[in-house]
Amino acid sequence: MKLYCLEDFKVEFDKLKSKKSYKTIEQEIITYFFGKSTEQLCSGVRLNHSIDVPYIKKRLGGRGGFRVYFLLVIKNDSLYLMFVHPKTGSQGSDNITDESKAYLYKKVLECIQSEDLYKLSLDDSKKTIKFDKLVSVRS
């Protein structure tokens, strides 16, 4: 499975990771998304009815953890992380609005088309996520 993310996800991830109360975010993302099969990644609440390209909202880290929104493109073996937010704490919220969910869905499709994405991988220690900006091959 190839993992990518939007700029929105990276900005929020970096902001949360820098706060002591959200220090588990990186390990939660690594544990859930890296090295998993498509079937394992399909768990969560589907925000659309697509079998081939599910838009999923997933809770990580239990009740007080994080909520992650992502698009899974099964035929391309690709997953696109769109947004993350904590459920509790100073930055916490229960959910994002329906308008925000629709905006993220539209934006991820545009970013896939324009290749305005980051590719995610793990460093040698397998404990830190590396974000590499894609360089568009289109002119």
Tab-separated table of C-alpha atoms in Angstrom:
chain	number	residue	atom	x	y	z
A	1	MET	CA	0.000	0.000	0.000
A	2	LYS	CA	1.358	3.398	-1.015
A	3	LEU	CA	0.617	6.155	1.506
A	4	TYR	CA	0.154	9.803	0.553
A	5	CYS	CA	-1.233	12.855	2.281
A	6	LEU	CA	-2.570	16.303	1.587
A	7	GLU	CA	-0.823	19.427	2.792
A	8	ASP	CA	-3.764	19.859	5.236
A	9	PHE	CA	-2.915	16.555	6.898
A	10	LYS	CA	0.819	17.301	7.124
A	11	VAL	CA	0.258	20.765	8.638
A	12	GLU	CA	-2.145	19.436	11.275
A	13	PHE	CA	0.058	16.402	12.000
A	14	ASP	CA	3.144	18.596	12.534
A	15	LYS	CA	1.190	20.973	14.767
A	16	LEU	CA	-0.187	18.153	16.927
A	17	LYS	CA	3.099	16.252	17.089
A	18	SER	CA	4.797	19.326	18.551
A	19	LYS	CA	2.378	19.389	21.517
A	20	LYS	CA	3.183	17.180	24.508
A	21	SER	CA	-0.443	16.162	25.057
A	22	TYR	CA	-0.631	14.739	21.510
A	23	LYS	CA	2.789	13.077	21.380
A	24	THR	CA	1.276	9.654	20.552
A	25	ILE	CA	-0.057	10.779	17.173
A	26	GLU	CA	2.948	9.608	15.174
A	27	GLN	CA	2.954	6.118	16.694
A	28	GLU	CA	-0.826	5.840	16.208
A	29	ILE	CA	-0.477	6.692	12.496
A	30	ILE	CA	2.443	4.279	12.036
A	31	THR	CA	0.695	1.433	13.849
A	32	TYR	CA	-2.567	1.749	11.956
A	33	PHE	CA	-1.505	2.681	8.411
A	34	PHE	CA	1.905	1.147	7.707
A	35	GLY	CA	2.208	-2.478	6.610
A	36	LYS	CA	-1.528	-3.144	6.505
A	37	SER	CA	-3.670	-4.882	3.902
A	38	THR	CA	-6.517	-3.177	2.066
A	39	GLU	CA	-9.015	-5.198	4.079
A	40	GLN	CA	-7.476	-4.046	7.372
A	41	LEU	CA	-7.561	-0.414	6.234
A	42	CYS	CA	-11.242	-0.546	5.242
A	43	SER	CA	-12.409	-0.523	8.862
A	44	GLY	CA	-13.959	2.700	10.055
A	45	VAL	CA	-17.029	4.714	9.136
A	46	ARG	CA	-17.545	5.025	5.384
A	47	LEU	CA	-18.554	8.525	4.382
A	48	ASN	CA	-19.431	7.447	0.841
A	49	HIS	CA	-20.923	4.255	-0.539
A	50	SER	CA	-18.040	3.333	-2.828
A	51	ILE	CA	-16.602	-0.158	-2.682
A	52	ASP	CA	-13.603	0.680	-4.906
A	53	VAL	CA	-12.774	4.129	-3.494
A	54	PRO	CA	-14.039	4.320	0.090
A	55	TYR	CA	-13.833	7.652	1.954
A	56	ILE	CA	-13.278	6.639	5.578
A	57	LYS	CA	-13.370	8.293	8.990
A	58	LYS	CA	-11.325	6.282	11.493
A	59	ARG	CA	-10.779	6.699	15.229
A	60	LEU	CA	-7.239	5.957	16.413
A	61	GLY	CA	-6.084	5.613	20.009
A	62	GLY	CA	-9.432	4.882	21.640
A	63	ARG	CA	-12.013	7.309	23.019
A	64	GLY	CA	-9.684	10.225	23.642
A	65	GLY	CA	-7.449	9.637	20.629
A	66	PHE	CA	-7.520	11.023	17.134
A	67	ARG	CA	-9.838	10.987	14.170
A	68	VAL	CA	-8.333	10.502	10.714
A	69	TYR	CA	-10.065	11.041	7.367
A	70	PHE	CA	-8.703	9.193	4.351
A	71	LEU	CA	-9.479	7.991	0.852
A	72	LEU	CA	-8.554	4.440	-0.126
A	73	VAL	CA	-8.114	3.835	-3.870
A	74	ILE	CA	-8.144	0.059	-3.980
A	75	LYS	CA	-7.286	-0.436	-7.684
A	76	ASN	CA	-4.149	1.717	-7.326
A	77	ASP	CA	-3.198	0.242	-3.936
A	78	SER	CA	-3.015	3.822	-2.617
A	79	LEU	CA	-4.241	5.541	0.519
A	80	TYR	CA	-4.570	9.326	0.849
A	81	LEU	CA	-4.587	10.832	4.344
A	82	MET	CA	-6.702	13.962	4.201
A	83	PHE	CA	-7.037	15.328	7.731
A	84	VAL	CA	-6.463	14.451	11.380
A	85	HIS	CA	-7.723	15.992	14.597
A	86	PRO	CA	-7.643	15.016	18.268
A	87	LYS	CA	-10.865	14.060	20.012
A	88	THR	CA	-9.919	15.735	23.327
A	89	GLY	CA	-7.636	18.405	24.739
A	90	SER	CA	-7.114	22.023	23.771
A	91	GLN	CA	-7.187	21.221	20.024
A	92	GLY	CA	-9.888	18.554	20.329
A	93	SER	CA	-13.264	18.318	18.642
A	94	ASP	CA	-15.869	15.611	18.229
A	95	ASN	CA	-16.137	15.810	14.454
A	96	ILE	CA	-15.590	18.113	11.527
A	97	THR	CA	-18.599	19.563	9.723
A	98	ASP	CA	-20.250	17.934	6.731
A	99	GLU	CA	-19.057	20.912	4.680
A	100	SER	CA	-15.470	20.221	5.762
A	101	LYS	CA	-15.825	16.537	4.835
A	102	ALA	CA	-17.124	17.505	1.382
A	103	TYR	CA	-14.316	20.067	0.962
A	104	LEU	CA	-11.665	17.462	1.850
A	105	TYR	CA	-13.133	14.936	-0.579
A	106	LYS	CA	-13.122	17.454	-3.427
A	107	LYS	CA	-9.631	18.622	-2.500
A	108	VAL	CA	-8.120	15.120	-2.373
A	109	LEU	CA	-9.444	14.376	-5.858
A	110	GLU	CA	-7.911	17.625	-7.150
A	111	CYS	CA	-4.597	16.899	-5.409
A	112	ILE	CA	-4.435	13.376	-6.827
A	113	GLN	CA	-5.045	14.793	-10.312
A	114	SER	CA	-2.402	17.536	-9.915
A	115	GLU	CA	-0.018	15.329	-7.881
A	116	ASP	CA	0.043	17.976	-5.141
A	117	LEU	CA	0.777	15.399	-2.441
A	118	TYR	CA	3.342	14.089	0.001
A	119	LYS	CA	4.464	10.457	-0.099
A	120	LEU	CA	4.828	8.919	3.356
A	121	SER	CA	7.496	6.438	4.376
A	122	LEU	CA	9.256	5.432	7.564
A	123	ASP	CA	12.822	6.306	8.485
A	124	ASP	CA	15.381	3.548	9.168
A	125	SER	CA	14.300	3.260	12.806
A	126	LYS	CA	10.651	2.690	11.714
A	127	LYS	CA	9.621	5.188	14.419
A	128	THR	CA	9.417	8.415	12.422
A	129	ILE	CA	7.327	9.293	9.392
A	130	LYS	CA	9.086	10.952	6.468
A	131	PHE	CA	7.088	13.266	4.193
A	132	ASP	CA	8.458	13.625	0.657
A	133	LYS	CA	6.782	16.189	-1.607
A	134	LEU	CA	5.883	14.686	-4.968
A	135	VAL	CA	7.396	16.355	-7.974
A	136	SER	CA	4.870	16.492	-10.755
A	137	VAL	CA	5.971	14.847	-14.003
A	138	ARG	CA	3.443	16.926	-15.927
A	139	SER	CA	4.467	20.081	-17.729
